[in-house]
PDB file of C-alpha atoms in Angstrom:
ATOM      1  CA  UNK A1203      -0.045  -0.236  -0.074  1.00  0.00           C
ATOM      2  CA  UNK A1204       1.733   3.150  -1.158  1.00  0.00           C
ATOM      3  CA  UNK A1205       0.619   5.350   1.707  1.00  0.00           C
ATOM      4  CA  UNK A1206       2.039   2.780   4.508  1.00  0.00           C
ATOM      5  CA  UNK A1207       5.363   2.281   2.732  1.00  0.00           C
ATOM      6  CA  UNK A1208       5.728   5.966   2.130  1.00  0.00           C
ATOM      7  CA  UNK A1209       5.825   5.994   5.903  1.00  0.00           C
ATOM      8  CA  UNK A1210       7.900   3.498   6.703  1.00  0.00           C
ATOM      9  CA  UNK A1211      10.817   3.763   4.081  1.00  0.00           C
ATOM     10  CA  UNK A1212      14.140   4.729   4.555  1.00  0.00           C
ATOM     11  CA  UNK A1213      16.250   6.126   2.280  1.00  0.00           C
ATOM     12  CA  UNK A1214      19.763   5.154   1.444  1.00  0.00           C
ATOM     13  CA  UNK A1215      22.470   7.264  -0.290  1.00  0.00           C
ATOM     14  CA  UNK A1216      25.558   4.843  -1.823  1.00  0.00           C
ATOM     15  CA  UNK A1217      28.313   7.160  -1.177  1.00  0.00           C
ATOM     16  CA  UNK A1218      31.231   6.051  -4.245  1.00  0.00           C
ATOM     17  CA  UNK A1219      34.894   5.797  -3.159  1.00  0.00           C
ATOM     18  CA  UNK A1220      37.629   6.938  -5.944  1.00  0.00           C
ATOM     19  CA  UNK A1221      40.333   4.144  -6.518  1.00  0.00           C
ATOM     20  CA  UNK A1222      42.767   3.318  -4.293  1.00  0.00           C
ATOM     21  CA  UNK A1223      45.792   4.457  -6.067  1.00  0.00           C
ATOM     22  CA  UNK A1224      44.105   7.647  -6.338  1.00  0.00           C
ATOM     23  CA  UNK A1225      43.599   7.900  -2.460  1.00  0.00           C
ATOM     24  CA  UNK A1226      46.466   9.402   0.262  1.00  0.00           C
ATOM     25  CA  UNK A1227      46.938   6.788   2.935  1.00  0.00           C
ATOM     26  CA  UNK A1228      47.391   9.460   5.445  1.00  0.00           C
ATOM     27  CA  UNK A1229      43.990  11.120   4.799  1.00  0.00           C
ATOM     28  CA  UNK A1230      40.715  10.583   6.776  1.00  0.00           C
ATOM     29  CA  UNK A1231      37.968   9.590   4.780  1.00  0.00           C
ATOM     30  CA  UNK A1232      35.327  12.543   4.245  1.00  0.00           C
ATOM     31  CA  UNK A1233      32.169  12.095   5.296  1.00  0.00           C
ATOM     32  CA  UNK A1234      29.375  12.204   2.817  1.00  0.00           C
ATOM     33  CA  UNK A1235      27.472  15.390   2.114  1.00  0.00           C
ATOM     34  CA  UNK A1236      23.639  14.495   2.389  1.00  0.00           C
ATOM     35  CA  UNK A1237      21.821  15.257  -0.690  1.00  0.00           C
ATOM     36  CA  UNK A1238      20.081  18.183  -0.795  1.00  0.00           C
ATOM     37  CA  UNK A1239      16.493  15.736  -0.699  1.00  0.00           C
ATOM     38  CA  UNK A1240      17.940  14.130   2.109  1.00  0.00           C
ATOM     39  CA  UNK A1241      17.755  17.807   3.772  1.00  0.00           C
ATOM     40  CA  UNK A1242      14.645  19.284   2.587  1.00  0.00           C
ATOM     41  CA  UNK A1243      12.899  16.007   3.648  1.00  0.00           C
ATOM     42  CA  UNK A1244      14.493  16.647   7.428  1.00  0.00           C
ATOM     43  CA  UNK A1245      13.553  20.593   7.214  1.00  0.00           C
ATOM     44  CA  UNK A1246      10.121  18.817   6.402  1.00  0.00           C
ATOM     45  CA  UNK A1247      10.290  16.652   9.232  1.00  0.00           C
ATOM     46  CA  UNK A1248      11.617  19.373  11.576  1.00  0.00           C
ATOM     47  CA  UNK A1249       8.739  21.646  10.345  1.00  0.00           C
ATOM     48  CA  UNK A1250       5.995  19.040  11.450  1.00  0.00           C
ATOM     49  CA  UNK A1251       7.622  17.615  14.631  1.00  0.00           C
ATOM     50  CA  UNK A1252       7.305  21.680  15.441  1.00  0.00           C
ATOM     51  CA  UNK A1253       3.649  21.496  14.185  1.00  0.00           C
ATOM     52  CA  UNK A1254       2.727  18.417  16.830  1.00  0.00           C
ATOM     53  CA  UNK A1255       4.314  20.205  19.798  1.00  0.00           C
ATOM     54  CA  UNK A1256       2.490  23.629  19.030  1.00  0.00           C
ATOM     55  CA  UNK A1257      -0.727  21.208  18.482  1.00  0.00           C
ATOM     56  CA  UNK A1258      -0.057  19.956  22.367  1.00  0.00           C
ATOM     57  CA  UNK A1259       0.823  22.566  23.369  1.00  0.00           C
ATOM     58  CA  UNK A1260      -2.720  24.080  23.149  1.00  0.00           C
ATOM     59  CA  UNK A1261      -4.689  21.200  24.668  1.00  0.00           C
ATOM     60  CA  UNK A1262      -4.585  22.437  28.466  1.00  0.00           C
ATOM     61  CA  UNK A1263      -6.086  25.693  27.100  1.00  0.00           C
ATOM     62  CA  UNK A1264      -8.607  24.161  24.981  1.00  0.00           C
ATOM     63  CA  UNK A1265      -9.482  21.934  27.499  1.00  0.00           C
ATOM     64  CA  UNK A1266     -10.182  24.748  29.575  1.00  0.00           C
ATOM     65  CA  UNK A1267     -12.528  26.773  26.784  1.00  0.00           C
ATOM     66  CA  UNK A1268     -14.291  23.268  27.025  1.00  0.00           C
ATOM     67  CA  UNK A1269     -15.103  22.528  30.117  1.00  0.00           C
ATOM     68  CA  UNK A1270     -16.957  26.385  29.994  1.00  0.00           C
ATOM     69  CA  UNK A1271     -19.634  24.223  27.814  1.00  0.00           C
ATOM     70  CA  UNK A1272     -19.422  20.460  28.398  1.00  0.00           C
ATOM     71  CA  UNK A1273     -18.345  18.756  31.573  1.00  0.00           C
ATOM     72  CA  UNK A1274     -15.343  16.554  31.980  1.00  0.00           C
ATOM     73  CA  UNK A1275     -16.788  13.389  31.714  1.00  0.00           C
ATOM     74  CA  UNK A1276     -18.757  14.335  28.383  1.00  0.00           C
ATOM     75  CA  UNK A1277     -16.003  16.856  27.268  1.00  0.00           C
ATOM     76  CA  UNK A1278     -13.076  13.204  27.029  1.00  0.00           C
ATOM     77  CA  UNK A1279     -16.232  11.130  25.752  1.00  0.00           C
ATOM     78  CA  UNK A1280     -16.926  13.892  23.003  1.00  0.00           C
ATOM     79  CA  UNK A1281     -13.080  13.896  22.035  1.00  0.00           C
ATOM     80  CA  UNK A1282     -12.529  10.733  21.348  1.00  0.00           C
ATOM     81  CA  UNK A1283     -15.506  10.094  20.031  1.00  0.00           C
ATOM     82  CA  UNK A1284     -14.830  12.572  17.301  1.00  0.00           C
ATOM     83  CA  UNK A1285     -11.035  11.824  16.920  1.00  0.00           C
ATOM     84  CA  UNK A1286     -12.176   8.556  16.463  1.00  0.00           C
ATOM     85  CA  UNK A1287     -14.246   9.325  13.775  1.00  0.00           C
ATOM     86  CA  UNK A1288     -11.741  11.136  11.624  1.00  0.00           C
ATOM     87  CA  UNK A1289      -9.305   8.302  12.105  1.00  0.00           C
ATOM     88  CA  UNK A1290     -11.644   5.792  11.111  1.00  0.00           C
ATOM     89  CA  UNK A1291     -12.439   7.605   8.015  1.00  0.00           C
ATOM     90  CA  UNK A1292      -8.974   8.167   7.069  1.00  0.00           C
ATOM     91  CA  UNK A1293      -8.256   4.130   8.110  1.00  0.00           C
ATOM     92  CA  UNK A1294     -11.178   3.189   5.689  1.00  0.00           C
ATOM     93  CA  UNK A1295     -10.160   5.206   2.795  1.00  0.00           C
ATOM     94  CA  UNK A1296      -6.995   4.245   2.527  1.00  0.00           C
ATOM     95  CA  UNK A1297      -7.956   0.981   3.653  1.00  0.00           C
ATOM     96  CA  UNK A1298      -5.846   0.052   5.698  1.00  0.00           C
ATOM     97  CA  UNK A1299      -5.654  -3.239   6.900  1.00  0.00           C
ATOM     98  CA  UNK A1300      -6.153  -4.506  10.312  1.00  0.00           C
ATOM     99  CA  UNK A1301      -3.106  -4.988  12.915  1.00  0.00           C
ATOM    100  CA  UNK A1302      -1.614  -8.302  13.524  1.00  0.00           C
ATOM    101  CA  UNK A1303      -3.167 -10.102  16.716  1.00  0.00           C
ATOM    102  CA  UNK A1304      -0.224  -9.897  18.282  1.00  0.00           C
ATOM    103  CA  UNK A1305       0.088  -5.873  18.087  1.00  0.00           C
ATOM    104  CA  UNK A1306      -3.752  -5.991  20.017  1.00  0.00           C
ATOM    105  CA  UNK A1307      -2.067  -5.559  23.331  1.00  0.00           C
ATOM    106  CA  UNK A1308       0.439  -3.272  22.702  1.00  0.00           C
ATOM    107  CA  UNK A1309      -2.875  -1.385  20.946  1.00  0.00           C
ATOM    108  CA  UNK A1310      -4.511  -0.915  24.747  1.00  0.00           C
ATOM    109  CA  UNK A1311      -2.082   0.348  25.990  1.00  0.00           C
ATOM    110  CA  UNK A1312      -1.712   2.771  24.021  1.00  0.00           C
ATOM    111  CA  UNK A1313      -6.076   3.109  23.804  1.00  0.00           C
ATOM    112  CA  UNK A1314      -5.774   3.180  28.174  1.00  0.00           C
ATOM    113  CA  UNK A1315      -3.472   5.764  28.320  1.00  0.00           C
ATOM    114  CA  UNK A1316      -3.374   8.417  25.669  1.00  0.00           C
ATOM    115  CA  UNK A1317      -6.859   8.283  24.139  1.00  0.00           C
ATOM    116  CA  UNK A1318      -8.385   7.447  27.861  1.00  0.00           C
ATOM    117  CA  UNK A1319      -6.486   8.165  30.834  1.00  0.00           C
ATOM    118  CA  UNK A1320      -4.412  11.244  30.221  1.00  0.00           C
ATOM    119  CA  UNK A1321      -7.098  13.474  28.712  1.00  0.00           C
ATOM    120  CA  UNK A1322      -9.883  12.331  31.409  1.00  0.00           C
ATOM    121  CA  UNK A1323      -7.417  12.495  34.323  1.00  0.00           C
ATOM    122  CA  UNK A1324      -6.216  15.795  32.883  1.00  0.00           C
ATOM    123  CA  UNK A1325      -9.583  17.346  32.274  1.00  0.00           C
ATOM    124  CA  UNK A1326     -10.407  16.747  36.177  1.00  0.00           C
ATOM    125  CA  UNK A1327      -7.589  17.816  37.401  1.00  0.00           C
ATOM    126  CA  UNK A1328      -8.462  21.434  35.132  1.00  0.00           C
ATOM    127  CA  UNK A1329     -11.548  21.719  37.009  1.00  0.00           C
ATOM    128  CA  UNK A1330      -9.803  22.504  40.126  1.00  0.00           C
ATOM    129  CA  UNK A1331      -6.361  23.587  38.586  1.00  0.00           C
ATOM    130  CA  UNK A1332      -4.804  26.333  36.209  1.00  0.00           C
ATOM    131  CA  UNK A1333      -3.720  25.519  32.928  1.00  0.00           C
ATOM    132  CA  UNK A1334      -0.073  26.989  34.301  1.00  0.00           C
ATOM    133  CA  UNK A1335       0.413  24.577  36.871  1.00  0.00           C
ATOM    134  CA  UNK A1336      -1.015  21.668  35.109  1.00  0.00           C
ATOM    135  CA  UNK A1337       1.623  22.821  32.109  1.00  0.00           C
ATOM    136  CA  UNK A1338       4.579  22.616  34.547  1.00  0.00           C
ATOM    137  CA  UNK A1339       3.865  18.965  36.395  1.00  0.00           C
ATOM    138  CA  UNK A1340       2.920  17.368  32.514  1.00  0.00           C
ATOM    139  CA  UNK A1341       6.073  19.261  32.083  1.00  0.00           C
ATOM    140  CA  UNK A1342       8.096  16.098  33.428  1.00  0.00           C
ATOM    141  CA  UNK A1343       6.407  14.036  30.719  1.00  0.00           C
ATOM    142  CA  UNK A1344       9.679  13.911  28.289  1.00  0.00           C
ATOM    143  CA  UNK A1345      11.407  12.248  31.323  1.00  0.00           C
ATOM    144  CA  UNK A1346       8.931  10.265  32.660  1.00  0.00           C
ATOM    145  CA  UNK A1347       8.484   8.435  28.797  1.00  0.00           C
ATOM    146  CA  UNK A1348      12.177   8.047  29.139  1.00  0.00           C
ATOM    147  CA  UNK A1349      11.936   6.229  32.320  1.00  0.00           C
ATOM    148  CA  UNK A1350       9.167   3.505  30.769  1.00  0.00           C
ATOM    149  CA  UNK A1351      11.432   3.781  27.772  1.00  0.00           C
ATOM    150  CA  UNK A1352      14.225   2.229  29.975  1.00  0.00           C
ATOM    151  CA  UNK A1353      12.608  -0.454  31.528  1.00  0.00           C
ATOM    152  CA  UNK A1354      10.029  -1.331  28.377  1.00  0.00           C
ATOM    153  CA  UNK A1355      13.130  -1.713  26.376  1.00  0.00           C
ATOM    154  CA  UNK A1356      15.964  -2.698  28.534  1.00  0.00           C
ATOM    155  CA  UNK A1357      17.931   0.692  28.085  1.00  0.00           C
ATOM    156  CA  UNK A1358      20.148   1.019  30.609  1.00  0.00           C
ATOM    157  CA  UNK A1359      20.929   5.490  30.896  1.00  0.00           C
ATOM    158  CA  UNK A1360      24.052   6.720  32.156  1.00  0.00           C
ATOM    159  CA  UNK A1361      24.053   8.114  35.744  1.00  0.00           C
ATOM    160  CA  UNK A1362      23.478  12.025  34.536  1.00  0.00           C
ATOM    161  CA  UNK A1363      20.056  11.163  33.345  1.00  0.00           C
ATOM    162  CA  UNK A1364      19.014   9.403  36.716  1.00  0.00           C
ATOM    163  CA  UNK A1365      20.535  12.641  37.800  1.00  0.00           C
ATOM    164  CA  UNK A1366      18.803  15.033  35.654  1.00  0.00           C
ATOM    165  CA  UNK A1367      16.102  13.077  36.051  1.00  0.00           C
ATOM    166  CA  UNK A1368      15.800  13.615  39.779  1.00  0.00           C
ATOM    167  CA  UNK A1369      16.813  17.124  39.723  1.00  0.00           C
ATOM    168  CA  UNK A1370      13.641  17.774  37.582  1.00  0.00           C
ATOM    169  CA  UNK A1371      11.175  15.826  39.130  1.00  0.00           C
ATOM    170  CA  UNK A1372      12.473  17.072  41.732  1.00  0.00           C
ATOM    171  CA  UNK A1373      11.767  20.580  40.918  1.00  0.00           C
ATOM    172  CA  UNK A1374       8.199  20.053  39.760  1.00  0.00           C
ATOM    173  CA  UNK A1375       7.743  18.373  43.529  1.00  0.00           C
ATOM    174  CA  UNK A1376       8.709  21.437  45.190  1.00  0.00           C
ATOM    175  CA  UNK A1377       6.568  23.350  42.784  1.00  0.00           C
ATOM    176  CA  UNK A1378       3.827  21.590  42.893  1.00  0.00           C
ATOM    177  CA  UNK A1379       3.499  21.194  47.073  1.00  0.00           C
ATOM    178  CA  UNK A1380       4.617  25.073  46.974  1.00  0.00           C
ATOM    179  CA  UNK A1381       1.675  26.359  44.987  1.00  0.00           C
ATOM    180  CA  UNK A1382      -0.663  23.883  46.839  1.00  0.00           C
ATOM    181  CA  UNK A1383       0.532  25.777  50.128  1.00  0.00           C
ATOM    182  CA  UNK A1384       2.314  22.519  51.681  1.00  0.00           C
ATOM    183  CA  UNK A1385       0.584  19.819  50.541  1.00  0.00           C
ATOM    184  CA  UNK A1386      -0.620  18.092  47.510  1.00  0.00           C
ATOM    185  CA  UNK A1387      -4.465  18.180  45.896  1.00  0.00           C
ATOM    186  CA  UNK A1388      -6.559  15.851  44.084  1.00  0.00           C
ATOM    187  CA  UNK A1389      -5.572  17.774  41.301  1.00  0.00           C
ATOM    188  CA  UNK A1390      -1.570  16.935  41.485  1.00  0.00           C
ATOM    189  CA  UNK A1391      -3.066  13.441  42.158  1.00  0.00           C
ATOM    190  CA  UNK A1392      -4.897  13.575  38.812  1.00  0.00           C
ATOM    191  CA  UNK A1393      -1.995  15.055  37.561  1.00  0.00           C
ATOM    192  CA  UNK A1394       0.911  12.624  38.594  1.00  0.00           C
ATOM    193  CA  UNK A1395      -1.259   9.495  37.216  1.00  0.00           C
ATOM    194  CA  UNK A1396      -1.874  11.238  33.712  1.00  0.00           C
ATOM    195  CA  UNK A1397       1.957  11.008  33.465  1.00  0.00           C
ATOM    196  CA  UNK A1398       2.198   7.835  34.612  1.00  0.00           C
ATOM    197  CA  UNK A1399      -0.404   6.381  31.630  1.00  0.00           C
ATOM    198  CA  UNK A1400       0.420   8.643  29.163  1.00  0.00           C
ATOM    199  CA  UNK A1401       4.164   7.452  29.638  1.00  0.00           C
ATOM    200  CA  UNK A1402       3.272   4.080  29.018  1.00  0.00           C
ATOM    201  CA  UNK A1403       1.444   4.814  25.917  1.00  0.00           C
ATOM    202  CA  UNK A1404       3.880   7.111  24.675  1.00  0.00           C
ATOM    203  CA  UNK A1405       6.335   4.228  24.863  1.00  0.00           C
ATOM    204  CA  UNK A1406       4.540   0.970  23.468  1.00  0.00           C
ATOM    205  CA  UNK A1407       3.086   3.996  21.041  1.00  0.00           C
ATOM    206  CA  UNK A1408       6.940   4.273  19.994  1.00  0.00           C
ATOM    207  CA  UNK A1409       7.394   0.575  19.818  1.00  0.00           C
ATOM    208  CA  UNK A1410       4.447   0.294  17.638  1.00  0.00           C
ATOM    209  CA  UNK A1411       5.743   2.660  15.417  1.00  0.00           C
ATOM    210  CA  UNK A1412       8.630   0.842  14.399  1.00  0.00           C
ATOM    211  CA  UNK A1413       6.189  -1.537  12.951  1.00  0.00           C
ATOM    212  CA  UNK A1414       3.552   0.196  11.639  1.00  0.00           C
ATOM    213  CA  UNK A1415       2.582   4.001  10.669  1.00  0.00           C
ATOM    214  CA  UNK A1416       2.108   6.428  13.854  1.00  0.00           C
ATOM    215  CA  UNK A1417      -0.897   7.445  12.670  1.00  0.00           C
ATOM    216  CA  UNK A1418      -1.765   4.094  12.162  1.00  0.00           C
ATOM    217  CA  UNK A1419      -0.883   3.173  15.850  1.00  0.00           C
ATOM    218  CA  UNK A1420      -3.349   6.287  16.827  1.00  0.00           C
ATOM    219  CA  UNK A1421      -5.823   5.938  14.978  1.00  0.00           C
ATOM    220  CA  UNK A1422      -6.385   1.995  15.607  1.00  0.00           C
ATOM    221  CA  UNK A1423      -6.043   3.047  19.003  1.00  0.00           C
ATOM    222  CA  UNK A1424      -8.905   5.512  18.789  1.00  0.00           C
ATOM    223  CA  UNK A1425     -11.497   3.629  16.724  1.00  0.00           C
ATOM    224  CA  UNK A1426     -10.935  -0.141  18.940  1.00  0.00           C
ATOM    225  CA  UNK A1427     -11.806   2.318  21.861  1.00  0.00           C
ATOM    226  CA  UNK A1428     -15.134   3.384  20.499  1.00  0.00           C
ATOM    227  CA  UNK A1429     -17.484   0.609  21.983  1.00  0.00           C
ATOM    228  CA  UNK A1430     -16.686   2.626  25.553  1.00  0.00           C
ATOM    229  CA  UNK A1431     -16.604   6.471  23.978  1.00  0.00           C
ATOM    230  CA  UNK A1432     -19.585   6.437  22.491  1.00  0.00           C
ATOM    231  CA  UNK A1433     -21.853   4.519  25.203  1.00  0.00           C
ATOM    232  CA  UNK A1434     -19.980   6.863  27.510  1.00  0.00           C
ATOM    233  CA  UNK A1435     -20.399   9.615  25.832  1.00  0.00           C
ATOM    234  CA  UNK A1436     -24.309   9.354  25.322  1.00  0.00           C
ATOM    235  CA  UNK A1437     -24.246   8.449  28.805  1.00  0.00           C
ATOM    236  CA  UNK A1438     -22.670  11.531  29.990  1.00  0.00           C
ATOM    237  CA  UNK A1439     -24.723  14.009  27.448  1.00  0.00           C
ATOM    238  CA  UNK A1440     -27.393  12.890  29.495  1.00  0.00           C
ATOM    239  CA  UNK A1441     -26.333  13.245  33.195  1.00  0.00           C
ATOM    240  CA  UNK A1442     -24.200  16.770  32.591  1.00  0.00           C
ATOM    241  CA  UNK A1443     -25.430  19.828  30.881  1.00  0.00           C
ATOM    242  CA  UNK A1444     -24.387  21.204  28.047  1.00  0.00           C
ATOM    243  CA  UNK A1445     -24.306  24.836  27.685  1.00  0.00           C
ATOM    244  CA  UNK A1446     -23.342  26.437  23.908  1.00  0.00           C
ATOM    245  CA  UNK A1447     -20.737  28.661  23.991  1.00  0.00           C
ATOM    246  CA  UNK A1448     -17.468  29.602  21.177  1.00  0.00           C
ATOM    247  CA  UNK A1449     -15.299  28.493  23.925  1.00  0.00           C
ATOM    248  CA  UNK A1450     -17.067  25.142  24.696  1.00  0.00           C
ATOM    249  CA  UNK A1451     -17.394  24.043  21.001  1.00  0.00           C
ATOM    250  CA  UNK A1452     -13.645  25.956  20.147  1.00  0.00           C
ATOM    251  CA  UNK A1453     -12.512  23.855  23.105  1.00  0.00           C
ATOM    252  CA  UNK A1454     -13.604  20.300  22.020  1.00  0.00           C
ATOM    253  CA  UNK A1455     -12.890  20.610  18.449  1.00  0.00           C
ATOM    254  CA  UNK A1456      -9.517  21.831  19.033  1.00  0.00           C
ATOM    255  CA  UNK A1457      -8.807  18.400  21.458  1.00  0.00           C
ATOM    256  CA  UNK A1458     -10.259  16.329  19.291  1.00  0.00           C
ATOM    257  CA  UNK A1459      -9.076  17.341  15.887  1.00  0.00           C
ATOM    258  CA  UNK A1460      -5.824  18.958  16.848  1.00  0.00           C
ATOM    259  CA  UNK A1461      -4.640  17.295  20.039  1.00  0.00           C
ATOM    260  CA  UNK A1462      -6.174  13.709  20.066  1.00  0.00           C
ATOM    261  CA  UNK A1463      -5.793  13.051  16.264  1.00  0.00           C
ATOM    262  CA  UNK A1464      -3.447  15.699  14.109  1.00  0.00           C
ATOM    263  CA  UNK A1465      -1.305  16.855  16.102  1.00  0.00           C
ATOM    264  CA  UNK A1466      -0.164  12.958  16.608  1.00  0.00           C
ATOM    265  CA  UNK A1467      -0.016  12.304  12.793  1.00  0.00           C
ATOM    266  CA  UNK A1468       2.522  15.200  11.995  1.00  0.00           C
ATOM    267  CA  UNK A1469       4.428  14.338  15.294  1.00  0.00           C
ATOM    268  CA  UNK A1470       4.912  11.174  14.464  1.00  0.00           C
ATOM    269  CA  UNK A1471       5.579  11.712  10.855  1.00  0.00           C
ATOM    270  CA  UNK A1472       8.180  14.595  12.300  1.00  0.00           C
ATOM    271  CA  UNK A1473       9.667  11.664  14.782  1.00  0.00           C
ATOM    272  CA  UNK A1474      10.301   9.267  11.762  1.00  0.00           C
ATOM    273  CA  UNK A1475      11.768  11.652   9.720  1.00  0.00           C
ATOM    274  CA  UNK A1476      14.619  13.629  12.422  1.00  0.00           C
ATOM    275  CA  UNK A1477      14.921  10.998  14.392  1.00  0.00           C
ATOM    276  CA  UNK A1478      13.722  10.925  17.949  1.00  0.00           C
ATOM    277  CA  UNK A1479      16.193  13.008  20.132  1.00  0.00           C
ATOM    278  CA  UNK A1480      15.571  15.741  17.529  1.00  0.00           C
ATOM    279  CA  UNK A1481      12.163  16.356  18.277  1.00  0.00           C
ATOM    280  CA  UNK A1482      12.362  15.424  22.170  1.00  0.00           C
ATOM    281  CA  UNK A1483      14.845  18.332  21.781  1.00  0.00           C
ATOM    282  CA  UNK A1484      11.476  20.224  20.466  1.00  0.00           C
ATOM    283  CA  UNK A1485       9.181  19.144  22.603  1.00  0.00           C
ATOM    284  CA  UNK A1486      10.734  20.989  25.438  1.00  0.00           C
ATOM    285  CA  UNK A1487       9.672  24.544  24.764  1.00  0.00           C
ATOM    286  CA  UNK A1488       5.997  22.664  24.843  1.00  0.00           C
ATOM    287  CA  UNK A1489       5.347  23.536  28.987  1.00  0.00           C
ATOM    288  CA  UNK A1490       6.459  26.960  27.646  1.00  0.00           C
ATOM    289  CA  UNK A1491       4.321  27.762  24.964  1.00  0.00           C
ATOM    290  CA  UNK A1492       1.590  26.612  27.393  1.00  0.00           C
ATOM    291  CA  UNK A1493       2.560  29.204  29.996  1.00  0.00           C
ATOM    292  CA  UNK A1494       2.043  31.588  26.870  1.00  0.00           C
ATOM    293  CA  UNK A1495      -1.622  30.251  25.773  1.00  0.00           C
ATOM    294  CA  UNK A1496      -2.526  30.676  29.305  1.00  0.00           C
ATOM    295  CA  UNK A1497      -1.934  34.158  29.586  1.00  0.00           C
ATOM    296  CA  UNK A1498      -3.079  34.918  26.007  1.00  0.00           C
ATOM    297  CA  UNK A1499      -6.172  32.384  25.920  1.00  0.00           C
ATOM    298  CA  UNK A1500      -7.141  32.636  29.619  1.00  0.00           C
ATOM    299  CA  UNK A1501      -6.376  35.663  31.211  1.00  0.00           C
ATOM    300  CA  UNK A1502      -3.728  33.707  33.860  1.00  0.00           C
ATOM    301  CA  UNK A1503      -1.486  35.937  35.493  1.00  0.00           C
ATOM    302  CA  UNK A1504       1.625  33.737  36.312  1.00  0.00           C
ATOM    303  CA  UNK A1505       3.480  33.690  39.617  1.00  0.00           C
ATOM    304  CA  UNK A1506       7.690  33.860  38.963  1.00  0.00           C
ATOM    305  CA  UNK A1507       7.901  30.172  40.192  1.00  0.00           C
ATOM    306  CA  UNK A1508       5.865  28.921  37.229  1.00  0.00           C
ATOM    307  CA  UNK A1509       8.238  29.801  33.827  1.00  0.00           C
ATOM    308  CA  UNK A1510      11.419  29.641  36.777  1.00  0.00           C
ATOM    309  CA  UNK A1511      10.488  25.902  37.271  1.00  0.00           C
ATOM    310  CA  UNK A1512       9.186  25.299  33.578  1.00  0.00           C
ATOM    311  CA  UNK A1513      12.443  26.428  32.379  1.00  0.00           C
ATOM    312  CA  UNK A1514      14.599  23.931  35.126  1.00  0.00           C
ATOM    313  CA  UNK A1515      12.611  21.280  34.082  1.00  0.00           C
ATOM    314  CA  UNK A1516      13.663  22.631  30.064  1.00  0.00           C
ATOM    315  CA  UNK A1517      17.335  22.075  31.389  1.00  0.00           C
ATOM    316  CA  UNK A1518      17.139  19.181  32.797  1.00  0.00           C
ATOM    317  CA  UNK A1519      15.253  17.426  30.186  1.00  0.00           C
ATOM    318  CA  UNK A1520      18.444  18.471  27.822  1.00  0.00           C
ATOM    319  CA  UNK A1521      20.893  17.189  30.020  1.00  0.00           C
ATOM    320  CA  UNK A1522      18.625  13.719  30.123  1.00  0.00           C
ATOM    321  CA  UNK A1523      18.590  13.850  26.298  1.00  0.00           C
ATOM    322  CA  UNK A1524      22.064  14.683  25.683  1.00  0.00           C
ATOM    323  CA  UNK A1525      23.358  11.765  28.652  1.00  0.00           C
ATOM    324  CA  UNK A1526      21.799   8.713  27.189  1.00  0.00           C
ATOM    325  CA  UNK A1527      23.913   5.503  26.833  1.00  0.00           C
TER     326      UNK A1527
END
């Protein structure tokens, strides 16, 4: 199938070597210059990954908007159904075959973490927490994902990695306790739980993306949740009152189309083109972008601790990215 093969193919560059009698024995071989096509593909991949980061950075402000019109359970169920409708349409149009049975367990982990767990837990947290507070806490997601990846793939990170990861976690924990008046709140519990389930989903999705295109991973996870999300949406809408307003509608449409599906499509495509380390470096900007959106779109007032903690986490993540062994 053309769509699948183009997403998973690898381009190899043949480098010719001159005859042996023309080479200087003492001169080291010069590295091959990348072809213009490879450079163009890398730039396009960087743009796609950056678009994914922008889409994700808007998730919390859009969720806050959505809560102005929908209840938390209805918002999560409706966004999943809408995203599944888009993903299912793409899968049907391109006539993508069902995944092999051996991949179903991994897709279930992706569904539980990315489709259901993270949206539900963060939505419940945002009922009582500000988006800026949530952005700083969830800024630990790359570190949590790296931990799950190390455990799942059998990778042994260096001591520097673990030191930076613990420093980032300590900074977020100190920020959370200080902002919550000396004790963790229920919203903080939701956010920390969201980190765990989302990291598990990201790790398993990254593993499956080596076997099938990344958009198909999230697409099948969304479609597989329909037997749960459709009844949940009907039930939630019947019990939770809906207030039809511009913010509510715009919020649910964005988290469904931008965050839950299209953002992941461009993110996975960009990650495949530039590689996981480069894409992870781009994701460092996500918490800071969310802080900007919380001020511009929601009118929140930031304390000095929020951007400082986000910057500290950014530095810790940058160290972990450079110290993996």
